[in-house]
Short mmCIF file of C-alpha atoms in Angstrom, two decimals:
data_model
loop_
_atom_site.label_atom_id
_atom_site.label_comp_id
_atom_site.label_asym_id
_atom_site.label_seq_id
_atom_site.Cartn_x
_atom_site.Cartn_y
_atom_site.Cartn_z
CA MET A 8 -46.02 -2.96 -22.10
CA SER A 9 -42.68 -4.79 -22.26
CA ASN A 10 -42.11 -7.92 -20.20
CA PRO A 11 -39.53 -8.02 -17.38
CA THR A 12 -36.23 -9.64 -18.35
CA PHE A 13 -33.48 -11.48 -16.51
CA THR A 14 -29.95 -11.24 -17.93
CA PHE A 15 -27.06 -13.36 -16.68
CA LEU A 16 -23.79 -11.43 -16.95
CA ASN A 17 -21.02 -13.55 -15.40
CA HIS A 18 -20.26 -15.63 -12.31
CA ALA A 19 -22.68 -14.22 -9.68
CA CYS A 20 -23.62 -11.07 -11.60
CA PHE A 21 -27.02 -10.63 -13.22
CA MET A 22 -29.52 -7.95 -14.13
CA VAL A 23 -33.33 -7.72 -13.84
CA ARG A 24 -35.07 -5.06 -15.90
CA THR A 25 -38.68 -3.91 -15.81
CA GLU A 26 -40.50 -0.88 -17.23
CA SER A 27 -39.79 1.19 -14.12
CA ALA A 28 -36.32 0.20 -12.84
CA LEU A 29 -33.21 -1.91 -13.36
CA LEU A 30 -31.57 -4.06 -10.71
CA LEU A 31 -27.91 -5.13 -11.07
CA ALA A 32 -26.58 -7.75 -8.65
CA ASP A 33 -23.02 -8.52 -7.49
CA PRO A 34 -20.93 -6.91 -10.27
CA TRP A 35 -17.65 -8.64 -11.09
CA LEU A 36 -17.12 -8.80 -14.84
CA GLU A 37 -13.39 -8.67 -15.53
CA GLY A 38 -9.95 -9.06 -14.02
CA THR A 39 -8.88 -11.09 -11.02
CA VAL A 40 -9.75 -10.66 -7.33
CA LEU A 41 -8.14 -11.56 -4.01
CA ASN A 42 -4.63 -10.72 -5.23
CA ASP A 43 -4.99 -12.86 -8.37
CA ALA A 44 -6.28 -15.86 -6.40
CA TRP A 45 -9.55 -16.04 -8.39
CA SER A 46 -10.29 -15.40 -12.06
CA LEU A 47 -13.44 -15.68 -14.14
CA VAL A 48 -13.92 -18.89 -16.13
CA ASP A 49 -15.28 -16.85 -19.08
CA ARG A 50 -13.33 -13.64 -19.58
CA SER A 51 -15.42 -12.16 -22.38
CA THR A 52 -17.38 -9.62 -20.31
CA SER A 53 -16.28 -6.10 -19.41
CA SER A 54 -17.23 -3.38 -16.94
CA ALA A 55 -17.10 -0.76 -19.71
CA ALA A 56 -19.76 -2.56 -21.77
CA LEU A 57 -22.04 -2.98 -18.76
CA ILE A 58 -21.71 0.67 -17.69
CA ALA A 59 -22.43 1.80 -21.25
CA ALA A 60 -25.60 -0.34 -21.22
CA LEU A 61 -26.65 1.15 -17.88
CA ASN A 62 -26.06 4.66 -19.20
CA GLY A 63 -28.37 3.91 -22.12
CA CYS A 64 -31.19 2.20 -20.22
CA GLY A 65 -33.01 5.40 -19.22
CA LEU A 66 -34.08 3.88 -15.90
CA PRO A 67 -33.13 4.34 -12.26
CA VAL A 68 -30.42 1.79 -11.46
CA PHE A 69 -30.19 -0.18 -8.22
CA ILE A 70 -27.15 -2.30 -7.40
CA TRP A 71 -27.60 -5.15 -4.92
CA CYS A 72 -24.53 -6.38 -3.02
CA SER A 73 -25.09 -9.69 -1.28
CA ARG A 74 -21.89 -9.49 0.77
CA ALA A 75 -18.68 -7.51 1.16
CA ALA A 76 -16.48 -9.70 -1.01
CA PRO A 77 -14.56 -8.74 -4.16
CA ASP A 78 -16.39 -11.29 -6.33
CA ARG A 79 -19.63 -9.56 -5.31
CA LEU A 80 -18.43 -5.96 -5.39
CA SER A 81 -15.28 -5.51 -7.45
CA LEU A 82 -13.34 -2.38 -6.47
CA PRO A 83 -12.18 -1.72 -10.08
CA PHE A 84 -15.84 -1.87 -11.15
CA LEU A 85 -16.79 0.61 -8.44
CA GLN A 86 -14.06 3.02 -9.48
CA ARG A 87 -15.01 2.82 -13.14
CA PHE A 88 -18.72 3.08 -12.34
CA GLN A 89 -18.11 6.21 -10.31
CA ALA A 90 -16.17 7.81 -13.17
CA GLU A 91 -18.35 6.76 -16.12
CA PHE A 92 -21.95 6.23 -15.00
CA ARG A 93 -24.20 9.16 -15.92
CA GLY A 94 -27.56 8.16 -14.45
CA ILE A 95 -29.14 7.77 -11.03
CA ALA A 96 -27.87 4.79 -9.03
CA THR A 97 -28.53 3.52 -5.52
CA PHE A 98 -26.54 0.74 -3.86
CA LEU A 99 -28.57 -1.69 -1.77
CA HIS A 100 -27.25 -3.76 1.11
CA ARG A 101 -28.81 -5.78 3.88
CA GLN A 102 -28.99 -4.00 7.19
CA GLY A 103 -27.09 -6.15 9.65
CA ARG A 104 -24.01 -6.58 11.77
CA ASP A 105 -21.45 -6.45 8.95
CA TRP A 106 -20.54 -2.81 8.40
CA ARG A 107 -17.74 -3.38 5.87
CA LEU A 108 -19.94 -3.07 2.81
CA ALA A 109 -21.63 0.16 3.85
CA ASP A 110 -18.30 1.67 4.94
CA GLU A 111 -16.70 0.85 1.58
CA LEU A 112 -19.59 2.33 -0.38
CA ARG A 113 -19.60 5.48 1.76
CA ARG A 114 -15.88 5.91 1.11
CA GLN A 115 -16.70 5.81 -2.60
CA ARG A 116 -19.50 8.39 -2.01
CA PHE A 117 -22.31 6.33 -3.46
CA ALA A 118 -25.99 6.69 -2.57
CA LEU A 119 -26.93 3.89 -0.15
CA ALA A 120 -30.14 2.24 0.95
CA ALA A 121 -30.18 -0.36 3.71
CA CYS A 122 -32.69 -3.21 3.30
CA LYS A 123 -34.19 -4.32 6.60
CA ASP A 124 -34.25 -8.07 7.03
CA GLY A 125 -37.41 -9.49 5.52
CA GLN A 126 -38.91 -6.11 4.56
CA PRO A 127 -39.73 -5.55 0.84
CA VAL A 128 -38.11 -2.51 -0.78
CA ALA A 129 -39.89 -1.00 -3.80
CA LEU A 130 -37.37 -0.17 -6.53
CA GLY A 131 -40.10 0.76 -9.03
CA LYS A 132 -43.81 0.21 -9.50
CA ASP A 133 -43.11 -3.32 -10.82
CA LEU A 134 -39.82 -4.25 -9.12
CA ARG A 135 -39.23 -5.16 -5.45
CA LEU A 136 -36.40 -6.72 -3.48
CA THR A 137 -36.61 -8.40 -0.08
CA ALA A 138 -33.31 -9.20 1.63
CA PHE A 139 -32.70 -11.88 4.25
CA ALA A 140 -29.71 -12.61 6.48
CA ASN A 141 -27.54 -15.66 5.97
CA GLY A 142 -25.34 -15.53 9.04
CA GLU A 143 -23.54 -12.36 10.07
CA ALA A 144 -22.23 -11.12 6.75
CA ASP A 145 -24.01 -12.87 3.89
CA SER A 146 -27.45 -12.41 2.32
CA TRP A 147 -30.03 -13.95 0.05
CA CYS A 148 -32.98 -12.21 -1.51
CA LEU A 149 -36.37 -12.45 -3.19
CA ILE A 150 -36.82 -10.32 -6.32
CA GLN A 151 -40.33 -9.66 -7.62
CA ALA A 152 -40.42 -8.37 -11.21
CA GLY A 153 -43.95 -7.80 -12.45
CA ARG A 154 -45.82 -11.04 -11.81
CA ARG A 155 -42.66 -13.15 -11.53
CA SER A 156 -40.63 -14.10 -8.45
CA ILE A 157 -36.88 -14.77 -8.49
CA LEU A 158 -35.24 -16.41 -5.47
CA HIS A 159 -31.49 -15.70 -5.37
CA LEU A 160 -29.58 -17.96 -2.95
CA GLY A 161 -26.02 -17.73 -4.28
CA GLU A 162 -23.73 -20.55 -3.20
CA ARG A 163 -24.02 -20.35 0.58
CA ALA A 164 -27.56 -19.60 1.76
CA LEU A 165 -30.08 -22.18 2.99
CA GLY A 166 -27.80 -25.18 3.10
CA THR A 167 -30.12 -27.48 5.06
CA ARG A 168 -33.58 -28.84 4.37
CA ALA A 169 -34.88 -27.34 7.61
CA ALA A 170 -33.62 -23.88 6.64
CA CYS A 171 -35.19 -24.24 3.18
CA ARG A 172 -38.53 -25.30 4.59
CA ALA A 173 -38.58 -22.42 7.08
CA ALA A 174 -37.73 -19.97 4.29
CA ALA A 175 -40.35 -21.45 1.96
CA GLU A 176 -43.02 -21.09 4.63
CA HIS A 177 -41.96 -17.49 5.27
CA LEU A 178 -41.95 -16.65 1.56
CA ARG A 179 -45.29 -18.24 0.78
CA ARG A 180 -47.20 -15.11 1.80
CA ARG A 181 -45.12 -12.92 -0.51
CA ALA A 182 -44.48 -15.31 -3.40
CA PRO A 183 -46.89 -18.27 -3.67
CA ARG A 184 -44.71 -19.62 -6.47
CA ILE A 185 -40.98 -19.29 -7.21
CA ASP A 186 -40.59 -18.77 -10.95
CA VAL A 187 -36.78 -18.71 -11.10
CA LEU A 188 -34.34 -20.15 -8.56
CA LEU A 189 -30.76 -18.84 -8.77
CA THR A 190 -28.28 -20.97 -6.85
CA GLY A 191 -24.68 -22.13 -6.98
CA PHE A 192 -23.27 -25.59 -7.58
CA ALA A 193 -19.47 -25.23 -7.16
CA ASP A 194 -18.53 -23.21 -4.10
CA MET A 195 -15.20 -21.36 -4.23
CA ALA A 196 -13.82 -22.52 -0.90
CA TRP A 197 -10.72 -24.16 0.55
CA CYS A 198 -11.41 -27.89 0.74
CA GLY A 199 -8.17 -29.71 1.36
CA ASN A 200 -4.47 -29.79 0.63
CA PRO A 201 -3.05 -30.72 -2.80
CA ASP A 202 -3.39 -34.43 -1.99
CA GLY A 203 -6.97 -34.09 -0.68
CA PHE A 204 -8.83 -35.05 -3.85
CA ALA A 205 -11.37 -37.13 -1.92
CA GLN A 206 -12.21 -34.12 0.23
CA ARG A 207 -12.83 -32.01 -2.88
CA GLU A 208 -14.98 -34.76 -4.39
CA GLU A 209 -17.04 -34.81 -1.20
CA ALA A 210 -17.42 -31.00 -1.31
CA ALA A 211 -18.56 -31.19 -4.93
CA GLY A 212 -21.14 -33.80 -4.00
CA GLN A 213 -22.41 -31.58 -1.20
CA GLY A 214 -22.86 -28.72 -3.67
CA ILE A 215 -25.00 -30.91 -5.92
CA ALA A 216 -27.01 -32.20 -2.95
CA ARG A 217 -27.66 -28.62 -1.80
CA LEU A 218 -28.92 -27.59 -5.24
CA ALA A 219 -31.18 -30.64 -5.45
CA MET A 220 -32.58 -30.08 -1.97
CA GLN A 221 -33.37 -26.42 -2.70
CA ALA A 222 -35.13 -27.34 -5.94
CA GLU A 223 -37.17 -30.02 -4.18
CA VAL A 224 -38.31 -27.65 -1.42
CA PHE A 225 -38.98 -24.49 -3.46
CA ARG A 226 -40.21 -26.24 -6.64
CA PRO A 227 -39.28 -23.46 -9.07
CA ARG A 228 -40.52 -23.32 -12.66
CA LEU A 229 -36.90 -22.77 -13.77
CA LEU A 230 -33.51 -23.28 -12.08
CA VAL A 231 -30.54 -21.20 -13.31
CA PRO A 232 -27.08 -21.98 -11.85
CA VAL A 233 -25.11 -18.88 -10.84
CA ALA A 234 -22.18 -17.90 -8.59
CA SER A 235 -20.05 -20.87 -9.67
CA PHE A 236 -18.19 -19.57 -12.70
CA ALA A 237 -14.81 -18.60 -11.24
CA ARG A 238 -11.61 -20.63 -10.89
CA PHE A 239 -8.64 -20.69 -8.56
CA ALA A 240 -6.02 -18.90 -10.60
CA ARG A 241 -2.64 -18.93 -8.84
CA ALA A 242 0.17 -21.45 -8.72
CA ASP A 243 -0.38 -21.83 -4.96
CA ASN A 244 -4.10 -22.65 -5.11
CA ALA A 245 -4.80 -24.08 -8.59
CA TRP A 246 -4.98 -27.64 -7.19
CA LEU A 247 -8.41 -26.75 -5.77
CA ASN A 248 -9.88 -26.72 -9.29
CA HIS A 249 -9.41 -30.49 -9.54
CA GLY A 250 -12.62 -32.17 -8.45
CA ARG A 251 -14.90 -29.15 -8.83
CA ARG A 252 -18.01 -29.73 -10.95
CA SER A 253 -18.34 -28.21 -14.40
CA PRO A 254 -21.80 -27.51 -15.89
CA ALA A 255 -21.62 -30.78 -17.85
CA GLY A 256 -20.62 -32.64 -14.67
CA LEU A 257 -23.54 -31.12 -12.84
CA LEU A 258 -26.03 -32.28 -15.46
CA ASP A 259 -24.55 -35.80 -15.39
CA ALA A 260 -25.04 -36.16 -11.62
CA PRO A 261 -27.50 -39.00 -10.84
CA ARG A 262 -28.91 -36.96 -7.93
CA LEU A 263 -30.29 -34.42 -10.42
CA GLU A 264 -31.83 -36.81 -12.93
CA THR A 265 -35.43 -35.80 -12.20
CA LEU A 266 -34.53 -32.10 -12.04
CA ARG A 267 -32.65 -31.89 -15.35
CA PRO A 268 -35.69 -30.60 -17.29
CA LEU A 269 -35.75 -27.54 -14.99
CA ILE A 270 -32.02 -26.71 -15.06
CA ARG A 271 -31.01 -24.20 -17.71
CA PHE A 272 -27.51 -22.80 -17.99
CA MET A 273 -26.92 -19.34 -19.41
CA ALA A 274 -23.87 -17.93 -21.19
CA PRO A 275 -22.66 -14.42 -20.34
CA CYS A 276 -25.17 -11.77 -21.53
CA ASP A 277 -27.93 -14.32 -22.29
CA SER A 278 -31.42 -13.00 -21.40
CA ILE A 279 -34.74 -14.55 -20.38
CA ASP A 280 -38.19 -13.07 -20.96
CA LEU A 281 -39.68 -13.74 -17.54
CA GLU A 282 -43.25 -13.81 -18.88
CA ARG A 283 -42.80 -15.91 -22.01
CA ASP A 284 -39.75 -18.14 -21.62
CA SER A 285 -39.95 -21.61 -20.13
CA PRO A 286 -37.51 -24.50 -19.62
CA ALA A 287 -38.63 -25.87 -23.00
CA SER A 288 -38.05 -22.61 -24.88
CA LEU A 289 -34.61 -22.24 -23.27
CA ALA A 290 -33.38 -25.79 -23.95
CA ALA A 291 -31.38 -25.02 -27.12
CA ARG A 292 -29.76 -21.94 -25.58
CA SER A 293 -28.88 -23.95 -22.49
CA GLU A 294 -27.13 -26.60 -24.58
CA ALA A 295 -25.11 -23.89 -26.33
CA ALA A 296 -24.22 -22.32 -22.97
CA VAL A 297 -23.07 -25.66 -21.55
CA ALA A 298 -20.86 -26.21 -24.61
CA ARG A 299 -19.35 -22.78 -24.11
CA TRP A 300 -18.69 -23.35 -20.40
CA VAL A 301 -17.18 -26.77 -21.09
CA ALA A 302 -14.77 -25.21 -23.60
CA CYS A 303 -13.74 -22.59 -21.01
CA TRP A 304 -13.33 -25.26 -18.31
CA ARG A 305 -11.11 -27.38 -20.58
CA GLU A 306 -8.84 -24.52 -21.65
CA PRO A 307 -7.71 -22.79 -18.46
CA PRO A 308 -4.99 -20.14 -18.74
CA PRO A 309 -1.59 -20.88 -17.15
CA PRO A 310 -1.59 -20.35 -13.37
CA LEU A 311 -0.67 -16.84 -12.27
CA PRO A 312 2.46 -16.43 -10.14
CA ARG A 313 2.20 -16.18 -6.39
CA PRO A 314 3.08 -12.84 -4.71
CA PRO A 315 6.77 -11.83 -4.66
CA GLU A 316 8.90 -13.33 -1.92
CA ALA A 317 9.07 -11.40 1.37
CA SER A 318 11.99 -11.51 3.79
CA VAL A 319 11.79 -12.56 7.42
CA THR A 320 12.67 -8.98 8.37
CA GLU A 321 9.70 -7.64 6.39
CA LEU A 322 7.39 -10.15 8.01
CA ARG A 323 8.67 -9.35 11.49
CA GLY A 324 8.03 -5.63 10.96
CA ALA A 325 4.59 -6.26 9.45
CA PHE A 326 3.54 -8.46 12.36
CA GLN A 327 4.73 -5.92 14.91
CA LYS A 328 2.49 -3.26 13.34
CA TYR A 329 -0.39 -5.70 13.00
CA ARG A 330 -0.10 -6.77 16.63
CA GLU A 331 -0.03 -3.18 17.91
CA ARG A 332 -3.03 -2.22 15.78
CA ALA A 333 -5.09 -5.27 16.76
CA CYS A 334 -4.47 -4.81 20.47
CA ALA A 335 -5.20 -1.06 20.32
CA ARG A 336 -8.50 -1.59 18.48
CA LEU A 337 -9.68 -4.26 20.92
CA TYR A 338 -8.44 -2.81 24.25
CA GLY A 339 -5.69 -5.42 24.56
CA LEU A 340 -8.19 -8.27 24.19
CA PRO A 341 -5.96 -10.41 21.90
CA ARG A 342 -3.23 -10.57 24.59
CA LEU A 343 -5.82 -11.47 27.23
CA LEU A 344 -7.36 -14.20 25.07
CA GLU A 345 -3.94 -15.69 24.47
CA ALA A 346 -3.09 -15.48 28.18
CA VAL A 347 -6.21 -17.48 29.10
CA ARG A 348 -5.56 -19.86 26.16
CA ALA A 349 -8.69 -18.94 24.24
CA LEU A 350 -6.21 -18.16 21.46
CA ARG A 351 -2.83 -19.76 21.02
CA PRO A 352 0.25 -18.63 19.09
CA LEU A 353 0.12 -19.55 15.42
CA ALA A 354 2.97 -21.46 13.78
CA ILE A 355 3.35 -20.82 10.03
CA HIS A 356 5.69 -22.63 7.67
CA LEU A 357 6.91 -20.27 4.94
CA ALA A 358 7.27 -22.73 2.08
CA ASP A 359 9.39 -20.61 -0.25
CA LEU A 360 11.79 -19.55 2.54
CA ARG A 361 11.88 -23.04 4.10
CA GLN A 362 11.40 -21.38 7.46
CA THR A 363 8.86 -21.80 10.27
CA VAL A 364 7.83 -18.80 12.37
CA GLU A 365 5.54 -18.26 15.34
CA LEU A 366 3.14 -15.33 15.72
CA SER A 367 2.03 -14.43 19.25
CA TYR A 368 0.01 -11.47 20.56
CA ARG A 369 1.90 -11.73 23.85
CA HIS A 370 5.43 -12.56 22.75
CA GLY A 371 5.64 -11.21 19.20
CA PHE A 372 7.38 -12.80 16.21
CA ARG A 373 9.99 -15.50 16.58
CA LEU A 374 11.77 -18.06 14.43
CA LEU A 375 11.25 -21.77 15.05
CA ALA A 376 13.23 -24.75 13.84
CA ARG A 377 13.07 -24.95 10.05
CA ASP A 378 11.42 -28.37 10.14
CA GLY A 379 9.42 -27.68 13.31
CA PRO A 380 5.68 -28.43 13.53
CA ALA A 381 3.36 -25.77 12.12
CA ASP A 382 -0.38 -25.15 11.86
CA VAL A 383 -0.49 -23.96 8.25
CA ALA A 384 1.89 -23.42 5.35
CA LEU A 385 1.89 -20.58 2.85
CA CYS A 386 4.31 -18.52 0.81
CA SER A 387 6.07 -15.52 2.33
CA GLY A 388 4.43 -13.04 -0.05
CA THR A 389 1.00 -14.32 0.98
CA ALA A 390 2.02 -14.05 4.65
CA LEU A 391 2.95 -10.41 4.09
CA ILE A 392 -0.51 -9.70 2.61
CA LEU A 393 -2.07 -11.54 5.55
CA LEU A 394 -0.37 -9.19 8.00
CA LYS A 395 -0.43 -5.87 6.14
CA ALA A 396 -3.88 -5.73 4.55
CA GLU A 397 -6.89 -4.78 6.68
CA ASP A 398 -8.74 -7.76 5.23
CA GLY A 399 -5.63 -9.94 5.04
CA TYR A 400 -7.16 -13.04 6.61
CA ASP A 401 -10.36 -12.82 4.56
CA THR A 402 -8.31 -12.40 1.38
CA VAL A 403 -5.98 -15.32 2.09
CA TYR A 404 -8.73 -17.60 3.38
CA ALA A 405 -11.14 -16.91 0.51
CA GLY A 406 -8.26 -17.15 -1.97
CA ALA A 407 -7.34 -20.51 -0.39
CA CYS A 408 -3.61 -19.87 -0.88
CA PHE A 409 -2.48 -22.05 2.04
CA TRP A 410 -2.48 -25.64 3.22
CA THR A 411 -2.84 -27.17 6.67
CA LEU A 412 -0.18 -29.15 8.53
CA ARG A 413 -2.13 -30.21 11.61
CA PRO A 414 -5.66 -31.62 12.01
CA ASP A 415 -6.72 -28.45 13.85
CA GLY A 416 -4.56 -26.14 11.73
CA LEU A 417 -7.51 -24.51 9.97
CA SER A 418 -9.35 -23.65 13.18
CA ALA A 419 -6.12 -22.38 14.80
CA PHE A 420 -5.55 -20.15 11.76
CA ALA A 421 -9.10 -18.74 11.95
CA ARG A 422 -9.03 -18.17 15.71
CA PHE A 423 -5.69 -16.38 15.67
CA PHE A 424 -6.91 -13.81 13.14
CA LEU A 425 -10.31 -13.31 14.78
CA PRO A 426 -9.20 -9.84 16.05
CA GLN A 427 -8.43 -8.74 12.48
CA ARG A 428 -11.77 -10.02 11.22
CA MET A 429 -13.66 -8.29 14.04
CA ALA A 430 -11.96 -4.97 13.35
CA ARG A 431 -12.57 -5.28 9.62
CA ARG A 432 -16.29 -5.74 10.30
CA GLY A 433 -16.37 -2.75 12.66
CA LEU A 434 -16.66 -4.92 15.78
CA ASP A 435 -13.95 -3.10 17.72
CA ARG A 436 -13.79 -0.12 20.09
CA ARG A 437 -16.05 1.82 17.71
CA ARG A 438 -18.87 -0.56 18.72
CA PRO A 439 -17.87 -1.99 22.12
CA LEU A 440 -21.28 -3.43 23.08
CA VAL A 441 -21.62 -5.29 19.79
CA MET A 442 -18.04 -6.54 20.18
CA ALA A 443 -18.80 -7.79 23.70
CA ARG A 444 -21.95 -9.62 22.58
CA LEU A 445 -20.06 -11.32 19.75
CA MET A 446 -17.29 -12.47 22.09
CA LEU A 447 -19.84 -13.80 24.57
CA ARG A 448 -21.68 -15.75 21.86
CA THR A 449 -18.37 -17.13 20.56
CA ALA A 450 -17.30 -18.23 24.04
CA LEU A 451 -20.65 -19.89 24.76
CA ALA A 452 -20.63 -21.68 21.40
CA ARG A 453 -17.12 -22.99 22.08
CA MET A 454 -18.14 -24.21 25.54
CA ALA A 455 -21.17 -25.96 24.05
CA ARG A 456 -18.96 -27.71 21.49
CA GLU A 457 -16.53 -28.85 24.19
CA VAL A 458 -19.37 -30.15 26.39
CA GLY A 459 -20.91 -31.95 23.41
CA ALA A 460 -17.57 -33.55 22.54
CA ALA A 461 -17.09 -34.65 26.15
CA LEU A 462 -20.56 -36.21 26.29
CA ARG A 463 -19.97 -38.13 23.07
#
């Protein structure tokens, strides 16, 4: 009987193999995502090599997608997988309120299985996965391979000690001991303008504190960092790489001094025997992996160019179509929200055009004074993507290809494009009751924040 194995592939992607089944998680192995906004730190892996390995494994294949994001489910990988995979594959996703992932997989005509929150799903006689919600659209999971338990938290889940303790208590019945903890240490998120180095340093410290807290609560036998091996790749977001922690920087953090013996880095395609390997047996491989990652961190490729310049006329036309579509999908709700000042028009400075424009669901698109106040700044090509793509806001926000010009610029940006995000998640006229509940919760949460601020 062969032992179950864990193989790290790249960034957030890994594979767990037992005698009865193979689980692949969050496949992104090559190329860029988010319109070239992100690239892999190590570019040695390929979708073709992975698919060839899956074709030769002789096992049923399950593919777990933790959220509907291109670094978790790369569209080029899906297209190649559909054309080249010759076995039996089932895509797994958490059953929840975010329908984007299931809709995308159905469009690609893949076999799907929804994982109910907190309910184990048997993938084989010796492989199980239990999915849990992390907010509306994100997930974390427990993987049980033979006698071993793997807790996969990514870079977002269980960010507080209270949440970790509640999860640990809930998991204790299913997994008395966590053998391997998979968690991130360098979140890919917007954290300040080009001059906001202190803000990025603070975010990096929070990532280390989160990792330490999770290790202290769950007490794993082994901690493997994942989901932190991508970089901001474009000329209009590359500044965000400065201040992020590298693997060597993580190991040097004083907060992790007592945990260092448990932390083991893996290079792409490194494997662990889940029965036999230990932190001690993996020490030499971890040192080699850190050296490899440090070399990749120190030798970044030149920044990729930002999207081609768009004219004001193109942007005006794109916003007109966006506005009509958003209002039709939500029964005119965006106009109403703006009328009652729950939303306000968004002022955007187009840096490459040296022009400021205002977007309004009620009044449309208009030019402002070139040096007038604005909420956010971005390049015209990015603005065109923002307006034309169905997931334009998610792409631009995740890609972090913008900077703020007012203290509340980020929240104004997010609120204005709430209608697009709701429609993208299926929370529109297709699901009116769910849409209404979301809007009610959002309104109540905003009122609570305003009351809290007033009381303080």
